[in-house]
Coordinates of C-alpha atoms in Angstrom, one line a residue:
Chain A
X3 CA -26.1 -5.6 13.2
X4 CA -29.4 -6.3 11.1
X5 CA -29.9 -8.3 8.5
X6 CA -31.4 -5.6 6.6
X7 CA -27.9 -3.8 7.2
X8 CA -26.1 -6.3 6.4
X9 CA -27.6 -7.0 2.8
X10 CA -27.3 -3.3 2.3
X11 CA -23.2 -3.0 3.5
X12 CA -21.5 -2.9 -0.3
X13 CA -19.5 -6.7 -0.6
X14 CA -16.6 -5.3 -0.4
X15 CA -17.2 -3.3 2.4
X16 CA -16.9 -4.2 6.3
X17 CA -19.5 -2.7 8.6
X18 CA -17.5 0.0 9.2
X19 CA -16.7 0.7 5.9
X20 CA -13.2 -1.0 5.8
X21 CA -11.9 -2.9 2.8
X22 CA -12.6 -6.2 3.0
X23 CA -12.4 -7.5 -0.5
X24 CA -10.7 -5.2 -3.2
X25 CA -12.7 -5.9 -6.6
X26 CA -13.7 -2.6 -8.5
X27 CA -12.7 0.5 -7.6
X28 CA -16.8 1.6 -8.3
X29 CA -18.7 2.6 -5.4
X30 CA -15.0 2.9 -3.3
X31 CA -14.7 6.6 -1.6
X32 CA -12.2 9.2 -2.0
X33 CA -11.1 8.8 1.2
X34 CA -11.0 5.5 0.9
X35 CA -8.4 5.4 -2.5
X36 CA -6.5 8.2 -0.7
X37 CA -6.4 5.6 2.3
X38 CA -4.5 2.7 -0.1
X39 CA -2.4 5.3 -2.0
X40 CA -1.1 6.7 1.6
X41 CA -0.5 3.1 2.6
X42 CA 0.8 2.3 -0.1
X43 CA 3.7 5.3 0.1
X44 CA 5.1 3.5 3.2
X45 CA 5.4 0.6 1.7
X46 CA 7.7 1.8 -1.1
X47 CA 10.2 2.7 1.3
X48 CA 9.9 -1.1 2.1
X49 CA 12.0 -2.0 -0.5
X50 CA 15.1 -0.1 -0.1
X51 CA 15.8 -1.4 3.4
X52 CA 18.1 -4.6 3.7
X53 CA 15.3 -6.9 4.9
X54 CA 12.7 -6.1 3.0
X55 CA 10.3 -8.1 4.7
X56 CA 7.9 -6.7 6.7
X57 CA 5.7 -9.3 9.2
X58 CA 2.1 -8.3 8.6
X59 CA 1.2 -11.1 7.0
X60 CA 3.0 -13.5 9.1
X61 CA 1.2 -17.0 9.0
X62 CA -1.4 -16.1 6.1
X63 CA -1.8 -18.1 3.0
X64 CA -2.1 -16.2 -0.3
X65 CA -3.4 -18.3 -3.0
X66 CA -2.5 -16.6 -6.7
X67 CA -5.2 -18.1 -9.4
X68 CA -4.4 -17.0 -12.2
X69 CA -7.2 -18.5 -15.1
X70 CA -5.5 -16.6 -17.9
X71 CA -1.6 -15.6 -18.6
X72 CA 0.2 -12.8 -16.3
X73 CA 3.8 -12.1 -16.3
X74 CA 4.2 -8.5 -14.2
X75 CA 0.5 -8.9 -12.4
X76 CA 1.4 -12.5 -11.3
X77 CA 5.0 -11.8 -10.1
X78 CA 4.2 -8.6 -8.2
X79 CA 1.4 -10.1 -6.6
X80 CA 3.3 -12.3 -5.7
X81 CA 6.4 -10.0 -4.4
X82 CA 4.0 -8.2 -2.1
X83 CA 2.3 -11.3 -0.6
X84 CA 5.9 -12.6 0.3
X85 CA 7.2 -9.3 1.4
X86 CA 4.4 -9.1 4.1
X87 CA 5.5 -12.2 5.4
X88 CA 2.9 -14.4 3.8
X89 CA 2.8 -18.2 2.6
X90 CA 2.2 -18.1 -0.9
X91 CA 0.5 -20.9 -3.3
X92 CA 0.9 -20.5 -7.0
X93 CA -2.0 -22.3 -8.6
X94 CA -1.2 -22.7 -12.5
X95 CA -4.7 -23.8 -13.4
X96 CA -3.2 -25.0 -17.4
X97 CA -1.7 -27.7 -15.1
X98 CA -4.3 -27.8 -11.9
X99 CA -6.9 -30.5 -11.5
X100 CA -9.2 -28.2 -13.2
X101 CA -7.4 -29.2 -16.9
X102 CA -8.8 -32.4 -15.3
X103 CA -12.2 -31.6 -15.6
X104 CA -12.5 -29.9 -12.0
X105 CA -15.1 -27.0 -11.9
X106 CA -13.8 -23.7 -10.7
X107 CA -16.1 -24.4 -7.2
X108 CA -14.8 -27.6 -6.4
X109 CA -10.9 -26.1 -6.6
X110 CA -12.1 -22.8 -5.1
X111 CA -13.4 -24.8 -2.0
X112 CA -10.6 -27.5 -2.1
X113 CA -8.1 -24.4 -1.2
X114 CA -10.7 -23.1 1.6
X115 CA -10.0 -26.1 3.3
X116 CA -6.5 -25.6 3.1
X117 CA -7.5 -22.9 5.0
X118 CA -6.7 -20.3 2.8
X119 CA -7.1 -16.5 3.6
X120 CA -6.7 -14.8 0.6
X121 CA -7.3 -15.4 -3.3
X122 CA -5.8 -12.8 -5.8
X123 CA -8.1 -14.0 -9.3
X124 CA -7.5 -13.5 -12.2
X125 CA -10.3 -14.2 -14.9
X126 CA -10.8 -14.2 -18.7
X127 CA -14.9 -13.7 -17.4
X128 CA -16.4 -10.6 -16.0
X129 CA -17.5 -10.6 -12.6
X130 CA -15.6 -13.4 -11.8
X131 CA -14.2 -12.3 -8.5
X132 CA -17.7 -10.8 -7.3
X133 CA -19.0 -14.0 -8.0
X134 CA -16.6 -16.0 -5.6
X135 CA -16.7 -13.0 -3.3
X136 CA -20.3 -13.3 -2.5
X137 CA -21.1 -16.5 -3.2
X138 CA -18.2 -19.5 -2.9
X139 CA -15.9 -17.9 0.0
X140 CA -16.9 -14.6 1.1
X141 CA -14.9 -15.4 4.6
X142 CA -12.0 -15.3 2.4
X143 CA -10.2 -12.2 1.3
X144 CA -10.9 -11.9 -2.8
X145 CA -8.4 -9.4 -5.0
X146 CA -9.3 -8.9 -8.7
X147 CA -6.2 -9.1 -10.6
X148 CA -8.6 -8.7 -13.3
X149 CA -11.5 -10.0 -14.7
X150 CA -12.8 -9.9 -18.3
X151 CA -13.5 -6.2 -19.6
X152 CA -14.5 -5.3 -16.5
X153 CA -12.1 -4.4 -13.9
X154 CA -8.3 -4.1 -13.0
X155 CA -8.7 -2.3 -9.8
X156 CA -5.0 -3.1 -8.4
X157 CA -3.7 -1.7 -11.9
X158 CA -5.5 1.4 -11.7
X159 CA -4.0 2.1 -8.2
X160 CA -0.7 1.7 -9.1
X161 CA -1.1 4.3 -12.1
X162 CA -2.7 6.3 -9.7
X163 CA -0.2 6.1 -7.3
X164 CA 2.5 6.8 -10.4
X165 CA 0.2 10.2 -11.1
X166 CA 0.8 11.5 -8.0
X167 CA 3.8 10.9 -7.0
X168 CA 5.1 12.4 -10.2
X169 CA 2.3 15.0 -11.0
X170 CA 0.3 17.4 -8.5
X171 CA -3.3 17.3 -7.3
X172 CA -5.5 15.5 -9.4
X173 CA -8.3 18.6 -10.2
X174 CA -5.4 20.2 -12.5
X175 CA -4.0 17.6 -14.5
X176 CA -5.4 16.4 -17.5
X177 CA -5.1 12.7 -18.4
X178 CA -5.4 11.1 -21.8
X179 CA -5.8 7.2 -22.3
X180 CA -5.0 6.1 -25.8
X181 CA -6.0 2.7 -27.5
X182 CA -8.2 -0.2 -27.2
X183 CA -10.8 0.9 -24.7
X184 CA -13.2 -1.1 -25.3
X185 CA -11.5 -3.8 -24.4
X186 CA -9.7 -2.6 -21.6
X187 CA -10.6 -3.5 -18.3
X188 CA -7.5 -1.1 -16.9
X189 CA -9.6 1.7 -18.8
X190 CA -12.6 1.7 -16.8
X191 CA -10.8 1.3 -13.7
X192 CA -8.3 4.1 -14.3
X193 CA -11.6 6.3 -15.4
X194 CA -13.4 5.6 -12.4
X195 CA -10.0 6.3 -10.0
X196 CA -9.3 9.5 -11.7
X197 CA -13.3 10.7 -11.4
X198 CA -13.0 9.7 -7.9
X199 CA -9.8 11.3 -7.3
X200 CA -11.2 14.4 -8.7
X201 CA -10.0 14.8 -12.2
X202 CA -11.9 16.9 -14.4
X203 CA -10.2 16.2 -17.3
X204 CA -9.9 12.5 -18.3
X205 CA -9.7 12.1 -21.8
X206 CA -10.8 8.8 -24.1
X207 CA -8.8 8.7 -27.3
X208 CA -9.6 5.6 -29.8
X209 CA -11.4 4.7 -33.2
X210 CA -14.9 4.1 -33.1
X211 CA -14.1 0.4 -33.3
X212 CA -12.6 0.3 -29.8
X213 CA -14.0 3.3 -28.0
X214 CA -16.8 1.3 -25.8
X215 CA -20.3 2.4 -27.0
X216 CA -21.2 3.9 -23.4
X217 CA -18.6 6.1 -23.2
X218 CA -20.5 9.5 -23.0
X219 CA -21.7 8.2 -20.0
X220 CA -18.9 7.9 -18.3
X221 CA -17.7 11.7 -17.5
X222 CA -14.8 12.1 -19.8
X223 CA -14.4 13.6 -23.4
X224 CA -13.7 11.5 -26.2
X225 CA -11.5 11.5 -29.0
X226 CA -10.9 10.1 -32.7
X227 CA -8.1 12.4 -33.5
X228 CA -4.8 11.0 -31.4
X229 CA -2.7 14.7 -32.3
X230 CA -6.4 17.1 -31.2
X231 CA -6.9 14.3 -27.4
X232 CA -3.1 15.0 -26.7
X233 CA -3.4 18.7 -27.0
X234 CA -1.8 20.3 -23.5
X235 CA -2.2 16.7 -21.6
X236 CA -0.1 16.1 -18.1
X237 CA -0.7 12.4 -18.3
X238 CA -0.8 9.9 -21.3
X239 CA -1.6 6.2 -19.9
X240 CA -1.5 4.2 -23.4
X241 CA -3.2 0.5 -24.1
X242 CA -2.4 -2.3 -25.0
X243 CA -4.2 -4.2 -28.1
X244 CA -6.4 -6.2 -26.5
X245 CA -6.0 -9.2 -29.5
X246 CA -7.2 -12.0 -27.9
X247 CA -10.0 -10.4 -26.5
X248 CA -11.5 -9.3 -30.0
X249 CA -13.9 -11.5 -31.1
X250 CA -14.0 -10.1 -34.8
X251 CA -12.3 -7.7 -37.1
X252 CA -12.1 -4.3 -35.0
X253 CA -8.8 -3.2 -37.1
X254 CA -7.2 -3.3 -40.7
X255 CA -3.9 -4.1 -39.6
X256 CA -1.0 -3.1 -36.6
X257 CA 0.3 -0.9 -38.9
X258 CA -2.6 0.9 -40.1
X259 CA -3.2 1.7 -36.1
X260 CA 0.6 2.4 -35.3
X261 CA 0.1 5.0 -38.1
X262 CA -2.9 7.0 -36.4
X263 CA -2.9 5.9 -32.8
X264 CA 0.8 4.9 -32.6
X265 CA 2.9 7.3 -29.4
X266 CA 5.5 9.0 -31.5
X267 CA 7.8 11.4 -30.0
X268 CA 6.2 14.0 -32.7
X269 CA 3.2 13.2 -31.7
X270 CA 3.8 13.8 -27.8
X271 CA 5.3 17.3 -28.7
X272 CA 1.5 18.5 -28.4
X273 CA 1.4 17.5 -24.7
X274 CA 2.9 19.3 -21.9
X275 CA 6.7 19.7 -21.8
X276 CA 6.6 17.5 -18.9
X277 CA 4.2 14.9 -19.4
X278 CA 4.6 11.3 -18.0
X279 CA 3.5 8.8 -20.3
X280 CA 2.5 4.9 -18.6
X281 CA 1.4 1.8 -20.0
X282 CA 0.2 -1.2 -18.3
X283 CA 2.2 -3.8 -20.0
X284 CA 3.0 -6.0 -22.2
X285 CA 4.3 -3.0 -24.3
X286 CA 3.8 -3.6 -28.1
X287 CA 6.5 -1.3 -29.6
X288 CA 6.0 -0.4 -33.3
X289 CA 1.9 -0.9 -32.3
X290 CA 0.3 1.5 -29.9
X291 CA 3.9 3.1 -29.0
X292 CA 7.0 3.8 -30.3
X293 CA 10.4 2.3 -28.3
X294 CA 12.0 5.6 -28.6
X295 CA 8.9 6.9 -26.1
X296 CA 8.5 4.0 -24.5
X297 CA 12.0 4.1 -23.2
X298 CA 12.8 7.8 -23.0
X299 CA 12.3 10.5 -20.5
X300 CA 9.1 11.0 -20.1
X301 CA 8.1 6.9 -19.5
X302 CA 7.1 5.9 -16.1
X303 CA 6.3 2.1 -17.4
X304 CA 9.1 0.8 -15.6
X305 CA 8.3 3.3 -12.5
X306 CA 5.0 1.8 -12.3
X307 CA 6.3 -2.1 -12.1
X308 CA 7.6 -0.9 -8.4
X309 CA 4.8 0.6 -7.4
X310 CA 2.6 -2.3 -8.7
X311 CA 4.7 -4.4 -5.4
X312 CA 3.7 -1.2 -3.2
X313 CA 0.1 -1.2 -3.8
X314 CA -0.7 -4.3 -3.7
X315 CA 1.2 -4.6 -0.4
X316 CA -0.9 -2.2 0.7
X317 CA -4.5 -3.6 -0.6
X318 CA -3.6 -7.2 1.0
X319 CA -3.0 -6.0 4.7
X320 CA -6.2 -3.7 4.4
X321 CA -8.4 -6.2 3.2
X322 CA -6.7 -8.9 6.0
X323 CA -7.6 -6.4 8.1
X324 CA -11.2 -6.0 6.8
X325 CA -11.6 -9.8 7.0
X326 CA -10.7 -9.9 10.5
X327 CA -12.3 -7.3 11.9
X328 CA -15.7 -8.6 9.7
X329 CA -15.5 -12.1 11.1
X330 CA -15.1 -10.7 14.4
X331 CA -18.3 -8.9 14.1
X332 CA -20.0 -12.0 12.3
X333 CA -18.7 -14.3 15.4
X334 CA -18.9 -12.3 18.7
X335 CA -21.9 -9.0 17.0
X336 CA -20.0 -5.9 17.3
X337 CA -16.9 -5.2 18.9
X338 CA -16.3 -1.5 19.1
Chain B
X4 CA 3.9 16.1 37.2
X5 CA 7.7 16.9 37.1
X6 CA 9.0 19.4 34.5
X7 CA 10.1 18.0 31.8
X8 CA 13.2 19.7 31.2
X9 CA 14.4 18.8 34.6
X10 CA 13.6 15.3 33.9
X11 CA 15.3 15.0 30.6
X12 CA 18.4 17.3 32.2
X13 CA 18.5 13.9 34.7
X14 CA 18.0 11.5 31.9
X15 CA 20.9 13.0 30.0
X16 CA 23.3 12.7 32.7
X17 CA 22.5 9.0 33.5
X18 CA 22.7 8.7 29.7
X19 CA 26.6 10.1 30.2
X20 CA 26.8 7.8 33.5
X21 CA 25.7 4.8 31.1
X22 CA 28.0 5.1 28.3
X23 CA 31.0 5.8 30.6
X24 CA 30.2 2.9 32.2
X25 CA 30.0 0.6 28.9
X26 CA 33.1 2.6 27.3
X27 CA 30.9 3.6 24.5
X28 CA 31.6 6.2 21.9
X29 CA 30.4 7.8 19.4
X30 CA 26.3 5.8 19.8
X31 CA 23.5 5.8 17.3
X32 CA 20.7 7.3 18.6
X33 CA 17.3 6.2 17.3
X34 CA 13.8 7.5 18.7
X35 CA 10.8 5.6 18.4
X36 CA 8.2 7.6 17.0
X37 CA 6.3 10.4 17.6
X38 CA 7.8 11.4 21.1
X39 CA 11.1 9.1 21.4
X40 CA 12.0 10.9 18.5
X41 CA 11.8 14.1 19.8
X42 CA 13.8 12.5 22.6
X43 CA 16.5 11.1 20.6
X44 CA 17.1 14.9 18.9
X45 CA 17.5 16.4 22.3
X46 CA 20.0 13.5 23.2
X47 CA 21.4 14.1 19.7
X48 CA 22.6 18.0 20.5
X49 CA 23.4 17.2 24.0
X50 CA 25.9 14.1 22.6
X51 CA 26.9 16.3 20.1
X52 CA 26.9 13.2 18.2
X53 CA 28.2 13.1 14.3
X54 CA 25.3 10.8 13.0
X55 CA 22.3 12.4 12.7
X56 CA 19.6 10.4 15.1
X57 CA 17.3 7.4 13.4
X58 CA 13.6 7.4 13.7
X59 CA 11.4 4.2 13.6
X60 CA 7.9 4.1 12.8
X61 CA 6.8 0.4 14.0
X62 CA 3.3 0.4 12.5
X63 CA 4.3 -2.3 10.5
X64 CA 5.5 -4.6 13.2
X65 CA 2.8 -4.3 15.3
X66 CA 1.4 -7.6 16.4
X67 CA -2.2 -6.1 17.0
X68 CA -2.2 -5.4 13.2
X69 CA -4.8 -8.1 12.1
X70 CA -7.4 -6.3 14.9
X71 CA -6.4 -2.3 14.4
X72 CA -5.2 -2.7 11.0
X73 CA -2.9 0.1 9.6
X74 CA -2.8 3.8 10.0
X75 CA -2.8 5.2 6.5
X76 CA -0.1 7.6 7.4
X77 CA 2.5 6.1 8.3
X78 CA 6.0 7.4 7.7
X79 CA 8.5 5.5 6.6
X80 CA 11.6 4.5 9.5
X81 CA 15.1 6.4 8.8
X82 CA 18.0 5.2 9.9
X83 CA 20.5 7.0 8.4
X84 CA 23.4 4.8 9.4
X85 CA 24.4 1.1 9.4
X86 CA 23.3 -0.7 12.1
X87 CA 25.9 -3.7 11.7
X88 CA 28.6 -3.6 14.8
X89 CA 27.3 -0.2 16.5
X90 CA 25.9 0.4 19.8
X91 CA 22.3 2.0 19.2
X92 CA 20.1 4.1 22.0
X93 CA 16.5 3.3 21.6
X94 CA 14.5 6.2 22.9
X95 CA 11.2 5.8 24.3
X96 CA 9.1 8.7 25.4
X97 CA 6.6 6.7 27.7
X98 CA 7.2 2.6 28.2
X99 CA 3.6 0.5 28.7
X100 CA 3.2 -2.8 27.9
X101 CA 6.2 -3.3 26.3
X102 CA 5.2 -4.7 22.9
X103 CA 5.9 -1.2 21.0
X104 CA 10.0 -2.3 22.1
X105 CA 9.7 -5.8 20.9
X106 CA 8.2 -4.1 17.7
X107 CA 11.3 -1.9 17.6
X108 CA 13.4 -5.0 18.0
X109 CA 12.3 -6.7 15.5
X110 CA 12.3 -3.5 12.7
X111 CA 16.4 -2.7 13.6
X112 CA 17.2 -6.0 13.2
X113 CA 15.7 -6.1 9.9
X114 CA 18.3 -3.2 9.1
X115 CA 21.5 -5.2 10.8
X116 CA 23.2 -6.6 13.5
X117 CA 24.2 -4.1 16.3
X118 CA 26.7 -4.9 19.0
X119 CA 24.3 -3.8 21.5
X120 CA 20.9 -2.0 22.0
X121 CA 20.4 0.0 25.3
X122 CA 16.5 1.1 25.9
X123 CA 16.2 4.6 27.1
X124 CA 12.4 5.4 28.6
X125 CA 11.8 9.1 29.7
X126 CA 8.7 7.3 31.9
X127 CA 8.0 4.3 32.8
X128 CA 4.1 2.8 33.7
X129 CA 3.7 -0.2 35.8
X130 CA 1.3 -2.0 33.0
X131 CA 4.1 -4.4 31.6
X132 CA 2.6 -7.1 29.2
X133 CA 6.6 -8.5 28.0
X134 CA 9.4 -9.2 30.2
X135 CA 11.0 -5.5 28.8
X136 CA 12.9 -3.3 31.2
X137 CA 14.6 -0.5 30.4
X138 CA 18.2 0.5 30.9
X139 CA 17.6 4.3 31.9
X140 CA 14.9 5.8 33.2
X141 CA 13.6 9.0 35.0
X142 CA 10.2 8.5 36.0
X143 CA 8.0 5.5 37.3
X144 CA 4.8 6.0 37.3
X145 CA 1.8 4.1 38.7
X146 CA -1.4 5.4 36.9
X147 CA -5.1 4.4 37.9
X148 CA -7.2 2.5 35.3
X149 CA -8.1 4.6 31.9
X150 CA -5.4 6.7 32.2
X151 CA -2.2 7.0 30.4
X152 CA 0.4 9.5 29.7
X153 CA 0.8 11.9 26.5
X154 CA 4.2 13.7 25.6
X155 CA 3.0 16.5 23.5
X156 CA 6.2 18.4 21.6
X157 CA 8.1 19.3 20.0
X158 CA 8.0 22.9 20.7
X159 CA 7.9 23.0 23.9
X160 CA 7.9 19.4 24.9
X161 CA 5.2 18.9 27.9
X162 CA 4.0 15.3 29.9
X163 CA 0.5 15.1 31.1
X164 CA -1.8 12.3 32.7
X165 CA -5.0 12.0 30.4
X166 CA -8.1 9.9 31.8
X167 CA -9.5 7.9 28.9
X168 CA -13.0 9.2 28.1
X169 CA -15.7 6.4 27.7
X170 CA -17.7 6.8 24.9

């Protein structure tokens, strides 16, 4: 392999176009999503058996750093690194060395030479996991659990993954996301998984304060009106308030939004009789949805916690995968 | 190459022989998947068994994982019985190296404890990698390098030598 090649081979990318990190969902193939939703199917099954270990990951360290809060990302990730059979480390960063004045380098190298072969990342800072990717440990296998406003690529799998297994092909449905897009990083990655996928019909619905100011660009309609976006939808994926993230006043009040962007069961009567409705968590009730919707027939939120375990089961053995077979080539050239 | 039919008429009976012999009734069958399962539905009319035969998909206990990595299809195992206390027939259609049987191993004990595990190969290849022998078997077969055996089925069920091409 050249070295013009290899500068060219996307970072996430093996020679051979396996997955060897799992950042953004940009630039990934349909065949290649369709690759981690299939894997991910077989792994559902995983957790219904007795045992539900399986040993794929048998003698591989997972290192979870997680630089800002995470209940359901944390724990799943988590859940899926020890049901493969790996040896997970926690790192709780309010309490690591780095509240010590440790730069993110020096801990990011310290657990290299623990000999570490995979860090899920989480990171208040966009393009924080390409960073580390391509620059600190590219022999070890990076997962964005998130990073800034840019990308939440395991999040937009698993609502992906929800879609189809409770919706048909893609090219029919249409798919609204409601609320604080701007700020969401969950929003572009679930935009660029349903373009990819094939969906025509993806649907931005938000005020002008929190629709991101390139949206026209990015294939979908947009929306002001909540009651004209919902209009004959399959799918409704509503956001989450993105507070901490808003650096200035992008809202009267909770209540003022609850009373035009709110999910009321009224509301949803203009969708489809049999629309799915999914949030990524934390829900707000009373904000961007009301409880009687968020728990009620139509909500997959709680369907998409155990598919959360599934995909990311099935986005750490690909990438160990990648990892090897990459090093391989590094090491010894090619070996196929 | 022997028909097949004949040669799964043969492995039946030694399959009678076998549980005669071990006073076992009533087994769990469980093919290994794709052609032990086909195996194991055969065995499954001919038994006239009341449990509907398991299948197991081993992908994920594969120990050349971290160098192949995973097929993206792969189904998920059924056994549609507990394991704990029974006697289970593992059916294999063509037994190599060994190490898809270790695989299986592992993936029913992850279900339960059975009382005993007997490994039923329709062929057998002399290219043994694990100390693995089956109980019952109808065909040994020595093959030259860069050839291996392929059951295709299910309707109708047929064994061939392929030679590996070299790209």
């Amino acid at each position: 392999m050249t070295r013009v090649k290899q500068l060219k081979r996307p970072l996430q990318l093996t020679n051979d176009g396996q997955l060897r990190h799992f950042l953004t969902i940009d630039g990934l193939s349909k065949t290649l999503l369709n690759n981690i939703l299939n894997t991910a199917e077989s792994f559902i099954i995983v957790g219904s058996k007795a045992v539900k270990n399986v040993p794929l990951l048998r003698g591989k360290t997972v290192v979870n750093l997680f630089f800002e809060n995470s209940t359901r990302t944390r724990s799943t990730f988590e859940l899926a690194a020890k049901r493969l059979s790996a040896d997970v480390l926690n790192i709780d960063i309010l309490t690591s060395s780095a509240s010590k004045g440790e730069s993110l380098l020096d801990t990011l190298r310290n657990l290299r030479a623990m000999q570490s072969d995979m860090f899920v990342i989480r990171h208040a800072d966009s393009g924080a996991a390409h960073f580390i990717a391509a620059e600190v440990t590219p022999d070890v296998a990076i997962i964005n659990a998130g990073d800034g406003h840019h990308s939440h690529p395991t999040q937009a799998m698993l609502d992906m993954l929800t879609i189809r297994r409770h919706k048909s092909n893609f090219d029919q449905l249409s798919v609204a996301i409601v609320g604080d897009i701007r700020h969401s990083r969950v929003a572009r990655s679930q935009v660029q998984a349903l373009k990819t996928l094939g969906c025509s019909d993806v649907r931005l619905i938000a005020p002008d304060t929190l629709m991101p100011p390139h949206a026209s660009t990015l294939g979908v309609t947009t929306y002001r009106d909540l009651d004209q976006g919902l209009e004959g939808v399959d799918v409704v994926m509503v956001l989450r308030l993105q507070t901490e993230r808003m650096t200035s006043a992008f809202l009267p009040s909770a209540n003022e939004y609850y009373n035009f962007y709110g999910l009321t069961r009224k509301r949803l009567q203009r969708a489809k009789a049999d629309v799915i409705i999914m949030h990524p968590g934390p829900i707000n009730r009373g904000v961007e949805i009301e409880s009687e919707v968020a728990d009620g027939k139509h909500s997959m939120i709680l369907n998409q916690v155990g598919y959360g375990i599934a995909i990311r089961m099935a986005v750490m053995s690909m990438v160990i995968t990648g990892q090897a077979c990459q090093s391989r080539e590094t090491n010894y050239g090619c070996v196929d | 190459m022997p028909n097949i039919y004949q040669l799964l008429s043969q492995l039946f009976t030694q399959v009678d022989a076998l549980l005669k012999e071990k006073a076992i009734k009533q087994p769990l069958i469980t093919g290994i998947r794709t052609g032990g399962v086909w195996i194991a539905e055969a065995l499954h009319q001919h038994l006239d068994s009341a449990h509907a035969p398991g299948s197991l998909d081993i992908s994920f206990y594969r120990d050349d994982f971290s160098r192949q990595g995973l097929n993206p299809t792969v189904l998920p195992s059924t056994l549609p019985f507990q394991v704990d206390g029974r006697h289970l027939l593992l059916i294999d259609d063509v037994l190599m190296t060994g190490r898809t049987i270790r695989a299986a191993l592992n993936e029913i004990f992850d279900y339960g404890r059975p009382a005993s595990v007997n490994l039923i190969a329709l062929c057998s290849i002399n290219s043994r990698e694990l100390p693995i022998q089956p109980d019952l078997c109808t065909l040994l077969i020595n093959l030259k390098q860069g050839q291996y055996i392929q059951l295709s089925g299910p309707q109708p069920l047929s064994l061939q030598v392929i030679n590996k091409v070299f790209s």
